[in-house]
PDB file of C-alpha atoms and ligand atoms in Angstrom:
ATOM      1  CA  UNK A   1       1.101  -9.439   5.394  1.00  0.00           C
ATOM      2  CA  UNK A   2      -0.517  -9.696   8.789  1.00  0.00           C
ATOM      3  CA  UNK A   3      -4.022 -10.322   9.966  1.00  0.00           C
ATOM      4  CA  UNK A   4      -5.188 -13.325   7.969  1.00  0.00           C
ATOM      5  CA  UNK A   5      -6.143 -15.279  11.104  1.00  0.00           C
ATOM      6  CA  UNK A   6      -8.040 -12.349  12.634  1.00  0.00           C
ATOM      7  CA  UNK A   7      -9.846 -11.668   9.424  1.00  0.00           C
ATOM      8  CA  UNK A   8     -11.140 -15.236   9.447  1.00  0.00           C
ATOM      9  CA  UNK A   9     -11.988 -15.277  13.113  1.00  0.00           C
ATOM     10  CA  UNK A  10     -14.069 -12.096  12.672  1.00  0.00           C
ATOM     11  CA  UNK A  11     -16.202 -14.115  10.166  1.00  0.00           C
ATOM     12  CA  UNK A  12     -16.337 -17.252  12.198  1.00  0.00           C
ATOM     13  CA  UNK A  13     -14.104 -19.015   9.602  1.00  0.00           C
ATOM     14  CA  UNK A  14     -11.060 -21.326  10.071  1.00  0.00           C
ATOM     15  CA  UNK A  15      -7.710 -19.532   9.894  1.00  0.00           C
ATOM     16  CA  UNK A  16      -6.895 -21.210   6.578  1.00  0.00           C
ATOM     17  CA  UNK A  17      -9.782 -19.338   4.963  1.00  0.00           C
ATOM     18  CA  UNK A  18      -8.057 -16.112   6.018  1.00  0.00           C
ATOM     19  CA  UNK A  19      -4.877 -17.299   4.324  1.00  0.00           C
ATOM     20  CA  UNK A  20      -6.744 -18.196   1.229  1.00  0.00           C
ATOM     21  CA  UNK A  21      -8.386 -14.732   1.165  1.00  0.00           C
ATOM     22  CA  UNK A  22      -4.960 -13.240   1.833  1.00  0.00           C
ATOM     23  CA  UNK A  23      -3.653 -14.953  -1.328  1.00  0.00           C
ATOM     24  CA  UNK A  24      -6.276 -13.031  -3.344  1.00  0.00           C
ATOM     25  CA  UNK A  25      -4.877  -9.773  -1.985  1.00  0.00           C
ATOM     26  CA  UNK A  26      -1.414 -10.884  -3.135  1.00  0.00           C
ATOM     27  CA  UNK A  27      -2.804 -11.309  -6.657  1.00  0.00           C
ATOM     28  CA  UNK A  28      -4.474  -7.887  -6.627  1.00  0.00           C
ATOM     29  CA  UNK A  29      -1.558  -6.167  -5.022  1.00  0.00           C
ATOM     30  CA  UNK A  30       1.057  -7.460  -7.552  1.00  0.00           C
ATOM     31  CA  UNK A  31      -1.115  -6.207 -10.407  1.00  0.00           C
ATOM     32  CA  UNK A  32      -1.538  -2.937  -8.737  1.00  0.00           C
ATOM     33  CA  UNK A  33       2.262  -2.588  -8.323  1.00  0.00           C
ATOM     34  CA  UNK A  34       2.698  -3.002 -11.990  1.00  0.00           C
ATOM     35  CA  UNK A  35       0.071  -0.327 -12.703  1.00  0.00           C
ATOM     36  CA  UNK A  36       1.683   2.042 -10.361  1.00  0.00           C
ATOM     37  CA  UNK A  37       5.204   1.415 -11.760  1.00  0.00           C
ATOM     38  CA  UNK A  38       6.597  -0.155  -8.699  1.00  0.00           C
ATOM     39  CA  UNK A  39       9.575  -2.299  -9.655  1.00  0.00           C
ATOM     40  CA  UNK A  40      10.219  -4.322  -6.638  1.00  0.00           C
ATOM     41  CA  UNK A  41       7.647  -5.928  -4.176  1.00  0.00           C
ATOM     42  CA  UNK A  42       8.791  -8.051  -1.274  1.00  0.00           C
ATOM     43  CA  UNK A  43       6.149  -9.979   0.510  1.00  0.00           C
ATOM     44  CA  UNK A  44       6.725 -11.439   3.978  1.00  0.00           C
ATOM     45  CA  UNK A  45       4.869 -14.637   3.443  1.00  0.00           C
ATOM     46  CA  UNK A  46       6.417 -16.947   6.077  1.00  0.00           C
ATOM     47  CA  UNK A  47       8.847 -16.091   8.793  1.00  0.00           C
ATOM     48  CA  UNK A  48      11.488 -18.174  10.526  1.00  0.00           C
ATOM     49  CA  UNK A  49       9.288 -17.980  13.616  1.00  0.00           C
ATOM     50  CA  UNK A  50       6.205 -19.188  11.759  1.00  0.00           C
ATOM     51  CA  UNK A  51       7.609 -22.783  11.811  1.00  0.00           C
ATOM     52  CA  UNK A  52       6.574 -22.778  15.515  1.00  0.00           C
ATOM     53  CA  UNK A  53       2.896 -22.541  14.663  1.00  0.00           C
ATOM     54  CA  UNK A  54       0.762 -25.658  14.950  1.00  0.00           C
ATOM     55  CA  UNK A  55       1.765 -28.271  12.338  1.00  0.00           C
ATOM     56  CA  UNK A  56      -1.697 -28.203  10.749  1.00  0.00           C
ATOM     57  CA  UNK A  57      -1.377 -24.409  10.080  1.00  0.00           C
ATOM     58  CA  UNK A  58       2.145 -24.773   8.812  1.00  0.00           C
ATOM     59  CA  UNK A  59       1.039 -27.453   6.383  1.00  0.00           C
ATOM     60  CA  UNK A  60      -2.008 -25.403   5.291  1.00  0.00           C
ATOM     61  CA  UNK A  61       0.324 -22.487   4.558  1.00  0.00           C
ATOM     62  CA  UNK A  62       2.690 -24.714   2.623  1.00  0.00           C
ATOM     63  CA  UNK A  63      -0.212 -26.150   0.598  1.00  0.00           C
ATOM     64  CA  UNK A  64      -1.439 -22.760  -0.262  1.00  0.00           C
ATOM     65  CA  UNK A  65       2.107 -21.763  -1.285  1.00  0.00           C
ATOM     66  CA  UNK A  66       2.286 -24.842  -3.525  1.00  0.00           C
ATOM     67  CA  UNK A  67      -0.997 -23.969  -5.075  1.00  0.00           C
ATOM     68  CA  UNK A  68       0.112 -20.387  -5.555  1.00  0.00           C
ATOM     69  CA  UNK A  69       3.320 -21.393  -7.211  1.00  0.00           C
ATOM     70  CA  UNK A  70       1.598 -23.900  -9.491  1.00  0.00           C
ATOM     71  CA  UNK A  71      -1.218 -21.536 -10.573  1.00  0.00           C
ATOM     72  CA  UNK A  72       0.653 -18.353 -10.679  1.00  0.00           C
ATOM     73  CA  UNK A  73       2.945 -19.568 -13.513  1.00  0.00           C
ATOM     74  CA  UNK A  74       0.751 -18.203 -16.346  1.00  0.00           C
ATOM     75  CA  UNK A  75       0.054 -15.028 -14.642  1.00  0.00           C
ATOM     76  CA  UNK A  76       3.681 -14.333 -14.050  1.00  0.00           C
ATOM     77  CA  UNK A  77       4.331 -14.809 -17.761  1.00  0.00           C
ATOM     78  CA  UNK A  78       1.399 -12.680 -18.809  1.00  0.00           C
ATOM     79  CA  UNK A  79       2.276  -9.832 -16.335  1.00  0.00           C
ATOM     80  CA  UNK A  80       5.998 -10.026 -17.132  1.00  0.00           C
ATOM     81  CA  UNK A  81       6.827 -10.730 -13.410  1.00  0.00           C
ATOM     82  CA  UNK A  82      10.173 -12.073 -12.258  1.00  0.00           C
ATOM     83  CA  UNK A  83      10.017 -14.154  -9.075  1.00  0.00           C
ATOM     84  CA  UNK A  84      12.780 -14.297  -6.443  1.00  0.00           C
ATOM     85  CA  UNK A  85      12.810 -15.703  -2.913  1.00  0.00           C
ATOM     86  CA  UNK A  86      14.817 -14.957   0.205  1.00  0.00           C
ATOM     87  CA  UNK A  87      15.010 -16.913   3.421  1.00  0.00           C
ATOM     88  CA  UNK A  88      16.222 -20.292   4.602  1.00  0.00           C
ATOM     89  CA  UNK A  89      14.725 -22.041   1.586  1.00  0.00           C
ATOM     90  CA  UNK A  90      16.221 -25.295   2.442  1.00  0.00           C
ATOM     91  CA  UNK A  91      13.825 -25.606   5.357  1.00  0.00           C
ATOM     92  CA  UNK A  92      10.868 -25.687   2.845  1.00  0.00           C
ATOM     93  CA  UNK A  93       9.174 -29.007   1.960  1.00  0.00           C
ATOM     94  CA  UNK A  94      11.017 -30.603  -0.957  1.00  0.00           C
ATOM     95  CA  UNK A  95       7.891 -30.248  -3.227  1.00  0.00           C
ATOM     96  CA  UNK A  96       7.528 -26.535  -2.479  1.00  0.00           C
ATOM     97  CA  UNK A  97      11.132 -25.909  -2.981  1.00  0.00           C
ATOM     98  CA  UNK A  98      11.047 -27.661  -6.348  1.00  0.00           C
ATOM     99  CA  UNK A  99       8.048 -25.571  -7.509  1.00  0.00           C
ATOM    100  CA  UNK A 100       9.688 -22.386  -6.362  1.00  0.00           C
ATOM    101  CA  UNK A 101      13.056 -23.137  -8.023  1.00  0.00           C
ATOM    102  CA  UNK A 102      11.334 -23.972 -11.304  1.00  0.00           C
ATOM    103  CA  UNK A 103       9.271 -20.796 -11.264  1.00  0.00           C
ATOM    104  CA  UNK A 104      12.186 -18.577 -10.333  1.00  0.00           C
ATOM    105  CA  UNK A 105      14.110 -20.079 -13.283  1.00  0.00           C
ATOM    106  CA  UNK A 106      11.257 -19.759 -15.723  1.00  0.00           C
ATOM    107  CA  UNK A 107      10.643 -16.091 -14.910  1.00  0.00           C
ATOM    108  CA  UNK A 108      14.158 -14.929 -14.706  1.00  0.00           C
ATOM    109  CA  UNK A 109      13.893 -12.870 -18.003  1.00  0.00           C
ATOM    110  CA  UNK A 110      10.798 -10.951 -16.934  1.00  0.00           C
ATOM    111  CA  UNK A 111      11.139  -7.252 -16.203  1.00  0.00           C
ATOM    112  CA  UNK A 112       7.932  -5.462 -15.298  1.00  0.00           C
ATOM    113  CA  UNK A 113       8.104  -6.308 -11.559  1.00  0.00           C
ATOM    114  CA  UNK A 114      10.341  -8.316  -9.383  1.00  0.00           C
ATOM    115  CA  UNK A 115       8.290 -10.176  -6.814  1.00  0.00           C
ATOM    116  CA  UNK A 116      10.379 -11.247  -3.913  1.00  0.00           C
ATOM    117  CA  UNK A 117       8.820 -13.869  -1.578  1.00  0.00           C
ATOM    118  CA  UNK A 118      10.315 -13.890   1.952  1.00  0.00           C
ATOM    119  CA  UNK A 119       9.850 -17.543   2.912  1.00  0.00           C
ATOM    120  CA  UNK A 120      11.160 -19.039   6.112  1.00  0.00           C
ATOM    121  CA  UNK A 121      12.761 -15.542   6.300  1.00  0.00           C
ATOM    122  CA  UNK A 122      14.263 -13.858   9.346  1.00  0.00           C
ATOM    123  CA  UNK A 123      16.364 -10.620   9.253  1.00  0.00           C
ATOM    124  CA  UNK A 124      18.667 -11.698  12.057  1.00  0.00           C
ATOM    125  CA  UNK A 125      19.290 -15.070  10.475  1.00  0.00           C
ATOM    126  CA  UNK A 126      20.157 -13.406   7.206  1.00  0.00           C
ATOM    127  CA  UNK A 127      22.609 -10.996   8.884  1.00  0.00           C
ATOM    128  CA  UNK A 128      24.287 -13.922  10.774  1.00  0.00           C
ATOM    129  CA  UNK A 129      24.706 -15.787   7.471  1.00  0.00           C
ATOM    130  CA  UNK A 130      26.406 -12.764   5.908  1.00  0.00           C
ATOM    131  CA  UNK A 131      28.700 -12.373   8.946  1.00  0.00           C
ATOM    132  CA  UNK A 132      29.579 -16.063   8.729  1.00  0.00           C
ATOM    133  CA  UNK A 133      30.509 -15.860   5.103  1.00  0.00           C
ATOM    134  CA  UNK A 134      32.658 -12.823   5.654  1.00  0.00           C
ATOM    135  CA  UNK A 135      34.322 -14.539   8.724  1.00  0.00           C
ATOM    136  CA  UNK A 136      35.025 -17.657   6.578  1.00  0.00           C
ATOM    137  CA  UNK A 137      36.801 -15.488   4.035  1.00  0.00           C
ATOM    138  CA  UNK A 138      38.771 -13.746   6.727  1.00  0.00           C
ATOM    139  CA  UNK A 139      39.697 -17.095   8.384  1.00  0.00           C
ATOM    140  CA  UNK A 140      40.863 -18.358   5.022  1.00  0.00           C
ATOM    141  CA  UNK A 141      43.056 -15.260   4.499  1.00  0.00           C
ATOM    142  CA  UNK A 142      41.207 -14.008   1.438  1.00  0.00           C
ATOM    143  CA  UNK A 143      39.606 -11.011   3.258  1.00  0.00           C
ATOM    144  CA  UNK A 144      41.156  -8.482   5.549  1.00  0.00           C
ATOM    145  CA  UNK A 145      38.731  -7.371   8.272  1.00  0.00           C
ATOM    146  CA  UNK A 146      39.382  -3.696   7.314  1.00  0.00           C
ATOM    147  CA  UNK A 147      37.999  -4.370   3.890  1.00  0.00           C
ATOM    148  CA  UNK A 148      34.528  -5.034   5.315  1.00  0.00           C
ATOM    149  CA  UNK A 149      32.250  -2.063   4.765  1.00  0.00           C
ATOM    150  CA  UNK A 150      28.483  -1.626   4.391  1.00  0.00           C
ATOM    151  CA  UNK A 151      28.637  -2.301   0.669  1.00  0.00           C
ATOM    152  CA  UNK A 152      30.538  -5.597   1.024  1.00  0.00           C
ATOM    153  CA  UNK A 153      28.248  -6.621   3.900  1.00  0.00           C
ATOM    154  CA  UNK A 154      25.135  -5.882   1.830  1.00  0.00           C
ATOM    155  CA  UNK A 155      26.576  -7.907  -0.978  1.00  0.00           C
ATOM    156  CA  UNK A 156      26.507 -10.998   1.145  1.00  0.00           C
ATOM    157  CA  UNK A 157      22.863 -10.541   2.175  1.00  0.00           C
ATOM    158  CA  UNK A 158      20.326 -12.576   0.270  1.00  0.00           C
ATOM    159  CA  UNK A 159      18.928  -9.236  -1.073  1.00  0.00           C
ATOM    160  CA  UNK A 160      22.212  -8.538  -2.997  1.00  0.00           C
ATOM    161  CA  UNK A 161      21.130  -6.859  -6.251  1.00  0.00           C
ATOM    162  CA  UNK A 162      17.668  -5.853  -4.833  1.00  0.00           C
ATOM    163  CA  UNK A 163      17.386  -2.201  -3.911  1.00  0.00           C
ATOM    164  CA  UNK A 164      16.527  -1.354  -0.235  1.00  0.00           C
ATOM    165  CA  UNK A 165      12.767  -0.806   0.230  1.00  0.00           C
ATOM    166  CA  UNK A 166      11.557   2.757   0.008  1.00  0.00           C
ATOM    167  CA  UNK A 167       8.207   1.993   1.605  1.00  0.00           C
ATOM    168  CA  UNK A 168       7.392  -0.636   4.229  1.00  0.00           C
ATOM    169  CA  UNK A 169       3.746  -1.342   4.690  1.00  0.00           C
ATOM    170  CA  UNK A 170       2.356  -3.412   7.637  1.00  0.00           C
ATOM    171  CA  UNK A 171      -1.236  -4.381   7.944  1.00  0.00           C
ATOM    172  CA  UNK A 172      -3.410  -5.112  11.019  1.00  0.00           C
ATOM    173  CA  UNK A 173      -2.241  -1.910  12.810  1.00  0.00           C
ATOM    174  CA  UNK A 174       0.665  -3.709  14.405  1.00  0.00           C
ATOM    175  CA  UNK A 175       3.615  -1.336  15.212  1.00  0.00           C
ATOM    176  CA  UNK A 176       6.298  -3.984  14.909  1.00  0.00           C
ATOM    177  CA  UNK A 177       8.952  -4.958  12.381  1.00  0.00           C
ATOM    178  CA  UNK A 178       8.975  -8.628  13.384  1.00  0.00           C
ATOM    179  CA  UNK A 179      12.428  -9.562  12.000  1.00  0.00           C
ATOM    180  CA  UNK A 180      11.698  -8.303   8.487  1.00  0.00           C
ATOM    181  CA  UNK A 181      14.642  -7.035   6.394  1.00  0.00           C
ATOM    182  CA  UNK A 182      16.359  -5.550   9.390  1.00  0.00           C
ATOM    183  CA  UNK A 183      19.427  -4.236   7.516  1.00  0.00           C
ATOM    184  CA  UNK A 184      17.583  -3.136   4.375  1.00  0.00           C
ATOM    185  CA  UNK A 185      14.808  -0.950   5.987  1.00  0.00           C
ATOM    186  CA  UNK A 186      17.232   1.584   7.589  1.00  0.00           C
ATOM    187  CA  UNK A 187      15.700   4.442   5.679  1.00  0.00           C
ATOM    188  CA  UNK A 188      12.382   2.926   4.582  1.00  0.00           C
ATOM    189  CA  UNK A 189       9.299   5.019   5.093  1.00  0.00           C
ATOM    190  CA  UNK A 190       6.820   3.018   7.318  1.00  0.00           C
ATOM    191  CA  UNK A 191       3.087   3.049   6.721  1.00  0.00           C
ATOM    192  CA  UNK A 192       0.850   1.182   9.142  1.00  0.00           C
ATOM    193  CA  UNK A 193      -2.589   0.119   7.919  1.00  0.00           C
ATOM    194  CA  UNK A 194      -5.366  -0.778  10.291  1.00  0.00           C
ATOM    195  CA  UNK A 195      -6.996  -3.281   7.960  1.00  0.00           C
ATOM    196  CA  UNK A 196      -6.226  -6.975   7.991  1.00  0.00           C
ATOM    197  CA  UNK A 197      -4.229  -8.247   4.987  1.00  0.00           C
ATOM    198  CA  UNK A 198      -7.143  -9.956   3.125  1.00  0.00           C
ATOM    199  CA  UNK A 199      -8.839  -6.496   3.128  1.00  0.00           C
ATOM    200  CA  UNK A 200      -5.801  -4.711   1.836  1.00  0.00           C
ATOM    201  CA  UNK A 201      -6.505  -4.096  -1.890  1.00  0.00           C
ATOM    202  CA  UNK A 202      -5.715  -1.914  -4.858  1.00  0.00           C
ATOM    203  CA  UNK A 203      -7.034   1.384  -3.294  1.00  0.00           C
ATOM    204  CA  UNK A 204      -5.254   0.764  -0.028  1.00  0.00           C
ATOM    205  CA  UNK A 205      -1.925   0.283  -1.751  1.00  0.00           C
ATOM    206  CA  UNK A 206      -2.526   3.455  -3.851  1.00  0.00           C
ATOM    207  CA  UNK A 207      -3.276   5.466  -0.685  1.00  0.00           C
ATOM    208  CA  UNK A 208      -0.117   4.017   1.003  1.00  0.00           C
ATOM    209  CA  UNK A 209       2.023   5.173  -2.014  1.00  0.00           C
ATOM    210  CA  UNK A 210       0.320   8.573  -1.920  1.00  0.00           C
ATOM    211  CA  UNK A 211       1.127   8.855   1.825  1.00  0.00           C
ATOM    212  CA  UNK A 212       4.720   7.859   0.917  1.00  0.00           C
ATOM    213  CA  UNK A 213       4.785  10.664  -1.717  1.00  0.00           C
ATOM    214  CA  UNK A 214       3.876  13.264   0.956  1.00  0.00           C
ATOM    215  CA  UNK A 215       6.854  12.244   3.168  1.00  0.00           C
ATOM    216  CA  UNK A 216      10.076  14.205   3.088  1.00  0.00           C
ATOM    217  CA  UNK A 217      12.972  11.764   2.982  1.00  0.00           C
ATOM    218  CA  UNK A 218      16.182  13.313   4.317  1.00  0.00           C
ATOM    219  CA  UNK A 219      18.450  10.238   4.842  1.00  0.00           C
ATOM    220  CA  UNK A 220      19.914  11.823   7.927  1.00  0.00           C
ATOM    221  CA  UNK A 221      20.729  15.223   6.358  1.00  0.00           C
ATOM    222  CA  UNK A 222      18.662  18.492   6.609  1.00  0.00           C
TER     223      UNK A 222
HETATM  224  C1  IPE B   1      -0.822 -13.965   7.939  1.00  0.00           C
HETATM  225  O1  IPE B   1      -1.483 -13.487   9.084  1.00  0.00           O
HETATM  226  C2  IPE B   1       0.647 -13.957   7.935  1.00  0.00           C
HETATM  227  C3  IPE B   1       1.212 -15.285   7.805  1.00  0.00           C
HETATM  228  C4  IPE B   1       2.017 -15.783   8.739  1.00  0.00           C
HETATM  229  C5  IPE B   1       0.993 -16.027   6.636  1.00  0.00           C
HETATM  230  P1  IPE B   1      -1.492 -14.170  10.466  1.00  0.00           P
HETATM  231  O2  IPE B   1      -1.612 -15.653  10.296  1.00  0.00           O
HETATM  232  O3  IPE B   1      -0.287 -13.756  11.211  1.00  0.00           O
HETATM  233  O4  IPE B   1      -2.870 -13.668  11.100  1.00  0.00           O
HETATM  234  P2  IPE B   1      -3.083 -13.027  12.575  1.00  0.00           P
HETATM  235  O5  IPE B   1      -1.962 -12.174  12.900  1.00  0.00           O
HETATM  236  O6  IPE B   1      -3.179 -14.334  13.437  1.00  0.00           O
HETATM  237  O7  IPE B   1      -4.430 -12.382  12.443  1.00  0.00           O
HETATM  238 MG1   MG B   2       0.090 -12.309  12.708  1.00  0.00          MG
END
């Protein structure tokens, strides 16, 4: 979800107004996913690197997240949405972490859409964590190195149980992955949208899905 800051700047507004408008897009896009029959939506809401932004912006983003988590509760129930989160969640402020855990627990039985929030998330960090857990097992003698294969490795990632994305959408016209789901996007179809995230709405997602449907996926075969 890129471009909140530039969206605000274009309008002479503070960056936090861009993030607020971006939260509206999140609402609309989750609803559109349900209407389109999309079963998993992962939103890159805050990266490991985003901690390096000025403290005022980090706290504005955390406040927005708190608000989202407090207000979204009813909506998640009504829309039958299950919430999950990936990332280094222990780096989140205690209040945010509490709200998040509560909502994940409360929505665990919902089944229309799984909304995965990537928070304090970094693909490299996630891969390192998985490698470390396998190494710990090997060092303890409970795992032989030759038993490590792609399936076992994937089962140690935070996305264990979540299918790999079919479609990766990046807004703002940026042609970068920026440390997002590095392992999981091996065969994802990539769609780059010129619009800033707050302008990315129902029709834009529908068009991105139509673009995806026109692609021929070969997974390395002919
Ligand atoms: C939102 O867009 C993404 C978040 C980190 C929440 P940006 O804040 O990256 O906006 P730009 O890229 O500066 O326009
Ligand atoms: Mg950006």
